[in-house]
Short mmCIF file of C-alpha atoms and ligand atoms in Angstrom, two decimals:
data_model
loop_
_atom_site.label_atom_id
_atom_site.label_comp_id
_atom_site.label_asym_id
_atom_site.label_seq_id
_atom_site.Cartn_x
_atom_site.Cartn_y
_atom_site.Cartn_z
CA MET A 30 -16.49 0.59 32.24
CA ARG A 31 -13.39 0.60 34.37
CA VAL A 32 -12.15 4.14 35.48
CA LEU A 33 -8.21 4.08 35.64
CA PRO A 34 -6.46 5.93 38.40
CA LYS A 35 -4.59 9.24 37.62
CA ALA A 36 -0.94 9.00 37.20
CA ASN A 37 0.06 9.82 40.84
CA GLU A 38 -2.84 7.92 42.60
CA GLN A 39 -2.46 4.43 43.88
CA CYS A 40 -2.59 1.51 41.28
CA TRP A 41 -5.78 -0.35 41.10
CA CYS A 42 -4.02 -3.67 41.65
CA GLY A 43 -3.33 -3.07 45.40
CA SER A 44 0.38 -2.94 45.12
CA GLY A 45 0.46 0.39 46.99
CA LYS A 46 2.59 1.79 44.06
CA LYS A 47 1.57 5.01 42.22
CA PHE A 48 -0.31 3.91 39.08
CA LYS A 49 2.37 5.50 36.60
CA ARG A 50 4.99 3.10 38.37
CA CYS A 51 2.89 0.19 38.29
CA HIS A 52 0.22 -0.83 35.80
CA ARG A 53 0.78 2.30 33.48
CA LEU A 54 3.95 0.53 32.58
CA ALA A 55 5.84 2.98 30.95
CA THR A 56 9.08 0.91 31.63
CA THR A 57 12.43 2.49 30.72
CA PRO A 58 11.70 5.38 28.44
CA VAL A 59 12.68 5.02 24.75
CA LYS A 60 15.45 7.18 23.64
CA PRO A 61 16.64 8.30 20.34
CA GLY A 62 19.40 6.05 18.87
CA LYS A 63 21.75 5.96 16.10
CA ILE A 64 20.08 5.98 12.71
CA SER A 65 22.25 4.52 9.96
CA SER A 66 22.65 5.94 6.37
CA LEU A 67 20.17 5.87 3.51
CA ARG A 68 19.60 2.36 1.95
CA PRO A 69 19.20 2.68 -1.81
CA ILE A 70 16.58 1.17 -4.04
CA PRO A 71 17.52 -0.29 -7.43
CA ASP A 72 16.46 1.73 -10.45
CA SER A 73 14.49 -1.35 -11.66
CA ILE A 74 11.61 -0.60 -9.03
CA ALA A 75 9.00 2.12 -10.00
CA LYS A 76 9.37 4.98 -7.53
CA PRO A 77 7.07 7.65 -6.05
CA SER A 78 7.87 11.24 -6.77
CA TRP A 79 9.58 11.77 -3.43
CA ALA A 80 12.27 9.06 -4.03
CA ASP A 81 15.82 10.10 -4.61
CA GLY A 82 15.51 13.54 -3.36
CA GLY A 83 12.32 14.29 -5.29
CA ARG A 84 9.33 16.55 -4.24
CA LEU A 85 5.94 15.15 -3.00
CA GLU A 86 3.69 15.84 -6.20
CA ARG A 87 0.04 16.32 -5.04
CA TRP A 88 -3.01 16.39 -7.18
CA ASP A 89 -6.95 15.76 -7.24
CA GLU A 90 -7.43 12.14 -6.91
CA PRO A 91 -10.94 10.89 -7.25
CA ARG A 92 -12.24 9.44 -3.86
CA VAL A 93 -14.28 6.84 -5.73
CA LYS A 94 -11.58 4.53 -7.46
CA SER A 95 -11.80 2.79 -10.91
CA PRO A 96 -11.93 -1.00 -10.91
CA ASP A 97 -8.56 -1.03 -12.40
CA VAL A 98 -7.03 1.00 -9.50
CA ILE A 99 -9.10 -1.23 -7.17
CA GLU A 100 -7.68 -4.51 -8.58
CA ARG A 101 -4.01 -2.96 -8.28
CA MET A 102 -4.68 -1.85 -4.56
CA ARG A 103 -5.79 -5.43 -3.90
CA ARG A 104 -2.49 -6.75 -5.02
CA THR A 105 -0.40 -4.17 -3.31
CA GLY A 106 -2.40 -4.33 -0.23
CA ARG A 107 -1.68 -8.16 -0.04
CA ASP A 108 2.01 -7.46 -0.59
CA ALA A 109 2.25 -5.09 2.43
CA ALA A 110 0.11 -7.34 4.67
CA ASP A 111 2.32 -10.42 3.98
CA THR A 112 5.35 -8.09 4.56
CA LEU A 113 4.08 -7.01 7.84
CA ALA A 114 3.12 -10.47 8.89
CA MET A 115 6.76 -11.72 7.93
CA LEU A 116 8.33 -8.94 9.99
CA GLY A 117 6.13 -9.78 13.00
CA ALA A 118 8.36 -13.01 13.54
CA LEU A 119 11.46 -10.84 13.95
CA CYS A 120 10.12 -8.89 17.00
CA GLN A 121 12.28 -10.87 19.50
CA PRO A 122 14.45 -9.50 22.46
CA GLY A 123 17.85 -8.51 21.05
CA VAL A 124 16.72 -7.70 17.58
CA THR A 125 17.33 -4.02 16.63
CA THR A 126 14.65 -1.85 14.95
CA GLU A 127 17.00 -1.33 12.28
CA ALA A 128 17.35 -4.83 11.40
CA ILE A 129 13.62 -4.97 10.97
CA ASP A 130 13.80 -2.05 8.74
CA VAL A 131 16.44 -3.74 6.48
CA ALA A 132 14.23 -6.74 6.29
CA CYS A 133 11.27 -4.56 5.42
CA HIS A 134 13.26 -2.76 2.76
CA ASP A 135 14.83 -5.86 1.37
CA GLU A 136 11.43 -7.69 1.28
CA ALA A 137 9.76 -4.63 -0.63
CA VAL A 138 12.54 -4.88 -3.18
CA ARG A 139 12.11 -8.62 -3.59
CA ARG A 140 8.42 -8.16 -4.26
CA GLY A 141 9.07 -5.35 -6.83
CA ALA A 142 7.78 -2.73 -4.57
CA TYR A 143 9.08 0.67 -3.26
CA PRO A 144 8.74 1.08 0.61
CA SER A 145 6.63 4.19 0.48
CA PRO A 146 8.03 6.02 3.89
CA LEU A 147 11.57 6.10 2.44
CA GLU A 148 12.35 9.77 1.88
CA TYR A 149 8.74 10.82 2.34
CA PRO A 150 8.75 14.52 2.96
CA GLY A 151 8.22 15.90 6.58
CA GLY A 152 5.86 18.65 7.74
CA SER A 153 6.92 21.95 9.10
CA GLY A 154 10.73 21.79 8.60
CA ALA A 155 11.26 18.23 9.48
CA PRO A 156 13.69 16.20 7.17
CA PRO A 157 12.51 13.44 4.77
CA TYR A 158 11.87 10.28 6.56
CA PRO A 159 15.13 8.32 6.62
CA LYS A 160 13.91 4.77 6.71
CA SER A 161 11.53 2.11 4.95
CA LEU A 162 9.45 1.16 7.86
CA CYS A 163 7.92 2.95 11.03
CA THR A 164 8.77 1.24 14.34
CA SER A 165 7.06 2.49 17.41
CA VAL A 166 7.92 1.05 20.65
CA ASN A 167 5.96 1.37 23.90
CA GLU A 168 5.09 5.00 24.53
CA VAL A 169 5.80 5.83 20.89
CA ILE A 170 2.58 6.77 19.37
CA CYS A 171 3.58 6.58 15.63
CA HIS A 172 6.39 7.34 13.20
CA GLY A 173 9.22 5.98 15.37
CA ILE A 174 12.51 5.72 13.17
CA PRO A 175 14.27 2.37 13.20
CA ASP A 176 17.63 2.75 14.87
CA ASP A 177 20.21 0.60 16.86
CA ARG A 178 17.93 0.02 19.95
CA PRO A 179 17.46 -3.67 20.45
CA LEU A 180 13.99 -4.73 21.51
CA VAL A 181 13.56 -5.66 25.11
CA ASP A 182 11.74 -8.61 26.67
CA GLY A 183 8.20 -7.14 27.55
CA ASP A 184 8.05 -4.35 24.82
CA ILE A 185 5.25 -3.76 22.59
CA VAL A 186 6.21 -2.58 19.05
CA ASN A 187 4.17 -1.39 16.33
CA LEU A 188 5.47 -2.04 12.72
CA ASP A 189 3.91 0.27 10.01
CA VAL A 190 4.41 -1.05 6.38
CA THR A 191 3.36 0.93 3.30
CA LEU A 192 4.37 -0.45 -0.12
CA TYR A 193 4.20 1.35 -3.52
CA LYS A 194 3.61 -0.92 -6.40
CA GLU A 195 1.69 -1.02 -9.66
CA GLY A 196 1.32 2.88 -9.11
CA VAL A 197 -0.66 2.40 -5.86
CA HIS A 198 -0.10 2.30 -2.08
CA GLY A 199 -0.97 -0.28 0.64
CA ASP A 200 -0.75 0.95 4.28
CA THR A 201 -1.07 -1.53 7.10
CA ASN A 202 0.33 -1.88 10.62
CA ALA A 203 0.03 -4.11 13.71
CA THR A 204 1.33 -4.11 17.25
CA PHE A 205 3.60 -7.21 18.25
CA TYR A 206 4.69 -8.58 21.57
CA VAL A 207 8.20 -8.98 22.32
CA GLY A 208 8.79 -11.95 24.50
CA GLN A 209 6.71 -11.98 27.72
CA VAL A 210 4.47 -9.17 27.84
CA ASP A 211 2.45 -8.07 31.04
CA GLU A 212 -1.32 -8.37 31.02
CA GLU A 213 -2.16 -4.75 31.05
CA SER A 214 -0.26 -4.19 27.90
CA LYS A 215 -1.91 -7.19 26.39
CA ARG A 216 -5.22 -5.64 27.26
CA LEU A 217 -4.23 -2.39 25.52
CA VAL A 218 -3.04 -4.24 22.32
CA THR A 219 -6.17 -6.39 22.16
CA VAL A 220 -8.61 -3.49 22.63
CA THR A 221 -6.83 -1.43 20.10
CA ARG A 222 -7.27 -4.34 17.46
CA ASP A 223 -10.97 -4.47 18.50
CA CYS A 224 -11.15 -0.75 18.06
CA LEU A 225 -9.89 -1.22 14.40
CA LEU A 226 -12.32 -3.90 13.85
CA ARG A 227 -15.34 -1.93 15.18
CA GLY A 228 -14.11 1.01 12.97
CA ILE A 229 -14.09 -1.09 9.85
CA GLU A 230 -17.58 -2.62 10.98
CA ALA A 231 -18.96 0.95 11.03
CA ALA A 232 -17.41 1.80 7.67
CA LYS A 233 -20.65 1.24 5.44
CA PRO A 234 -22.01 3.22 2.41
CA GLY A 235 -24.65 5.71 3.26
CA ARG A 236 -23.27 6.28 6.72
CA ARG A 237 -21.32 9.53 7.88
CA PHE A 238 -17.48 9.28 8.24
CA ASN A 239 -17.86 10.27 11.76
CA GLU A 240 -19.43 6.92 12.69
CA ILE A 241 -16.12 5.27 12.37
CA GLY A 242 -14.68 7.46 14.96
CA ARG A 243 -17.69 7.16 17.28
CA ALA A 244 -17.27 3.29 17.18
CA ILE A 245 -13.60 3.54 18.07
CA GLN A 246 -13.94 5.98 20.77
CA ASP A 247 -16.91 4.22 22.43
CA HIS A 248 -14.84 1.07 22.63
CA ALA A 249 -11.52 2.70 23.65
CA GLU A 250 -12.93 4.91 26.43
CA GLY A 251 -15.23 2.00 27.58
CA HIS A 252 -12.05 0.08 28.61
CA GLY A 253 -10.59 3.27 30.27
CA PHE A 254 -8.17 3.94 27.38
CA GLY A 255 -7.39 7.24 25.42
CA VAL A 256 -7.77 7.98 21.61
CA VAL A 257 -5.18 9.99 19.90
CA ARG A 258 -6.46 12.96 18.19
CA ASP A 259 -3.47 14.41 16.34
CA PHE A 260 -2.99 11.82 13.81
CA VAL A 261 -5.91 10.26 11.54
CA GLY A 262 -6.49 7.85 9.02
CA HIS A 263 -6.42 9.09 5.31
CA GLY A 264 -7.65 8.40 1.69
CA ILE A 265 -5.03 6.40 -0.16
CA GLY A 266 -4.68 5.29 -3.73
CA GLU A 267 -2.20 6.43 -6.28
CA GLN A 268 -1.23 8.90 -3.65
CA PHE A 269 -0.11 7.83 -0.21
CA HIS A 270 -2.15 10.34 1.70
CA THR A 271 -5.04 12.26 0.03
CA ASP A 272 -6.99 14.99 1.52
CA LEU A 273 -9.72 12.77 3.16
CA GLN A 274 -9.23 12.52 6.99
CA ILE A 275 -10.67 9.65 9.07
CA CYS A 276 -10.87 10.70 12.80
CA HIS A 277 -10.65 7.95 15.45
CA TYR A 278 -13.00 10.01 17.93
CA TYR A 279 -16.39 11.20 17.29
CA ARG A 280 -16.42 14.52 15.37
CA PRO A 281 -19.94 15.83 15.19
CA GLY A 282 -19.12 18.37 12.52
CA GLN A 283 -17.79 15.67 9.89
CA THR A 284 -21.08 15.06 8.19
CA ASP A 285 -19.80 13.72 4.65
CA VAL A 286 -20.93 10.33 3.72
CA ILE A 287 -19.26 7.10 2.87
CA GLU A 288 -19.75 5.78 -0.84
CA PRO A 289 -19.00 2.45 -2.51
CA GLY A 290 -15.50 2.59 -4.27
CA MET A 291 -13.78 4.71 -1.78
CA THR A 292 -10.48 3.51 -0.27
CA PHE A 293 -8.94 4.96 2.83
CA THR A 294 -7.24 3.80 6.09
CA ILE A 295 -8.40 3.31 9.65
CA GLU A 296 -5.55 3.33 12.03
CA PRO A 297 -6.59 3.98 15.70
CA MET A 298 -3.85 4.76 18.13
CA ILE A 299 -5.02 3.90 21.60
CA THR A 300 -3.37 5.12 24.97
CA ALA A 301 -3.01 3.58 28.43
CA GLY A 302 -2.95 7.24 29.82
CA THR A 303 -3.09 10.53 28.23
CA TRP A 304 -3.58 10.68 24.30
CA GLU A 305 -1.68 13.95 24.11
CA PRO A 306 1.55 13.54 22.28
CA ARG A 307 4.86 15.21 22.37
CA MET A 308 7.20 15.35 19.39
CA TRP A 309 10.80 14.42 19.41
CA SER A 310 13.43 16.84 18.00
CA ASP A 311 13.78 14.37 14.93
CA GLY A 312 10.54 15.96 13.65
CA TRP A 313 8.96 12.43 13.23
CA THR A 314 8.77 10.54 16.53
CA ALA A 315 5.51 11.25 18.63
CA VAL A 316 5.33 9.97 22.15
CA THR A 317 2.70 10.17 24.73
CA ALA A 318 2.93 13.36 27.06
CA ASP A 319 2.83 11.04 30.11
CA ARG A 320 5.12 8.34 28.56
CA GLY A 321 2.43 5.88 29.03
CA ARG A 322 2.07 2.95 26.66
CA THR A 323 0.31 3.17 23.33
CA ALA A 324 -0.86 0.74 20.57
CA GLN A 325 -2.08 0.94 16.98
CA PHE A 326 -3.44 -1.19 14.11
CA GLU A 327 -4.06 -0.19 10.67
CA HIS A 328 -5.79 -1.47 7.53
CA THR A 329 -6.49 0.04 4.07
CA ILE A 330 -10.10 -0.65 3.27
CA LEU A 331 -12.56 -0.44 0.19
CA ILE A 332 -16.14 0.48 0.66
CA THR A 333 -18.16 -2.09 -1.14
CA ASP A 334 -22.02 -1.99 -1.82
CA ASP A 335 -22.80 -3.30 1.79
CA GLY A 336 -19.62 -2.85 3.98
CA ALA A 337 -16.11 -2.77 3.62
CA GLU A 338 -13.30 -5.17 2.22
CA ILE A 339 -9.83 -5.13 3.93
CA LEU A 340 -7.22 -4.66 1.04
CA THR A 341 -4.48 -5.27 3.38
CA THR A 342 -5.46 -8.95 3.98
CA PRO A 343 -2.52 -11.43 3.85
CA GLY A 344 -2.25 -14.68 1.94
CA ASP A 345 -2.16 -16.38 5.25
CA THR A 346 -4.29 -14.77 8.06
CA ALA A 347 -2.97 -17.55 10.37
CA THR A 348 0.28 -15.75 11.01
CA HIS A 349 -1.27 -12.29 11.37
CA PRO A 350 -1.90 -10.66 14.79
CA PHE A 351 -5.24 -8.86 13.50
CA TRP A 352 -6.74 -12.27 12.87
CA THR A 353 -5.08 -14.19 15.68
CA LEU A 354 -4.99 -12.19 18.69
N1 MF3 B 417 2.23 4.63 7.17
C1 MF3 B 417 1.97 5.82 7.97
C2 MF3 B 417 0.47 6.07 7.82
O1 MF3 B 417 -0.32 5.28 8.26
C3 MF3 B 417 2.61 7.04 7.49
C4 MF3 B 417 4.12 7.03 7.68
S1 MF3 B 417 4.91 8.34 6.80
C5 MF3 B 417 6.51 8.27 7.32
O2 MF3 B 417 -0.05 7.04 7.32
F1 MF3 B 417 7.14 8.95 6.52
F2 MF3 B 417 6.60 8.48 8.60
F3 MF3 B 417 6.72 7.02 7.14
CO1 CO B 418 -1.94 5.17 7.00
CO1 CO B 419 0.52 3.33 8.02
#
């Protein structure tokens, strides 16, 4: 295990610079940009309750899904994964996060799906989410709102796609490289991908849910990285987020057991420095408190009789970073 220096200690690389100015690599801080107006969804698309100014409906959804719901989740999951892989090709220097959002929005509609984030209600006084995609650059942990900031050579950007189609949601994300990315950021991204893989491998029927977080935390901290606590994976199906919470760190008290037929997300957010977040005043964007970089990968999975099936598997895994990094 590699122990990283504290922010103000000398970098391990021998440059003589402070760690936070060298391999912590928080480059130029990301600042809030201009957010364009709401892009409509045609009435021909089936919409969740929160679309068009509606409220979030909540009901008691069974954790173990019917074969019919599972079949639909496989199809919607694939649509989300294919959309994510397509959007990855747009992560180039000079492309704004807004342009990637528009591509996501239009691809969702082309596939007959509603982009689930659009108008999703916020917690504690936050306005509804104004875009169809979450774009989280560098030190943004999650829920970055697409705006007029062009991607810069050396950035890492997470795209989080959720689609609603056939009455069910598919939720998946990946972190992409923009141009030439430094080795330390690449290490952060590949370790994060491996954290998701290890979390999925720990998700087996008969085991406790907290084994997922234990596997993820062991791997991340073994590489000197932090695990975000304030955002968790979640049950998913006919609702975007159900009450089921999947922690990405070890919580000894979570003793409930994983069962075949359950569907939920695993979506570890891993940090180069501190895992503690700060919120922007937009009510959505979470950044690391020290502005160190952070990466995330997410899949929606189904628990099978002997393991887990990734429902957000694209038709072509050869163009998807989870399978190719
Ligand atoms: N896709 C995110 C998740 O993994 C949720 C985004 S909600 C939004 O749970 F409103 F911010 F889009
Ligand atoms: Co999710
Ligand atoms: Co997501």
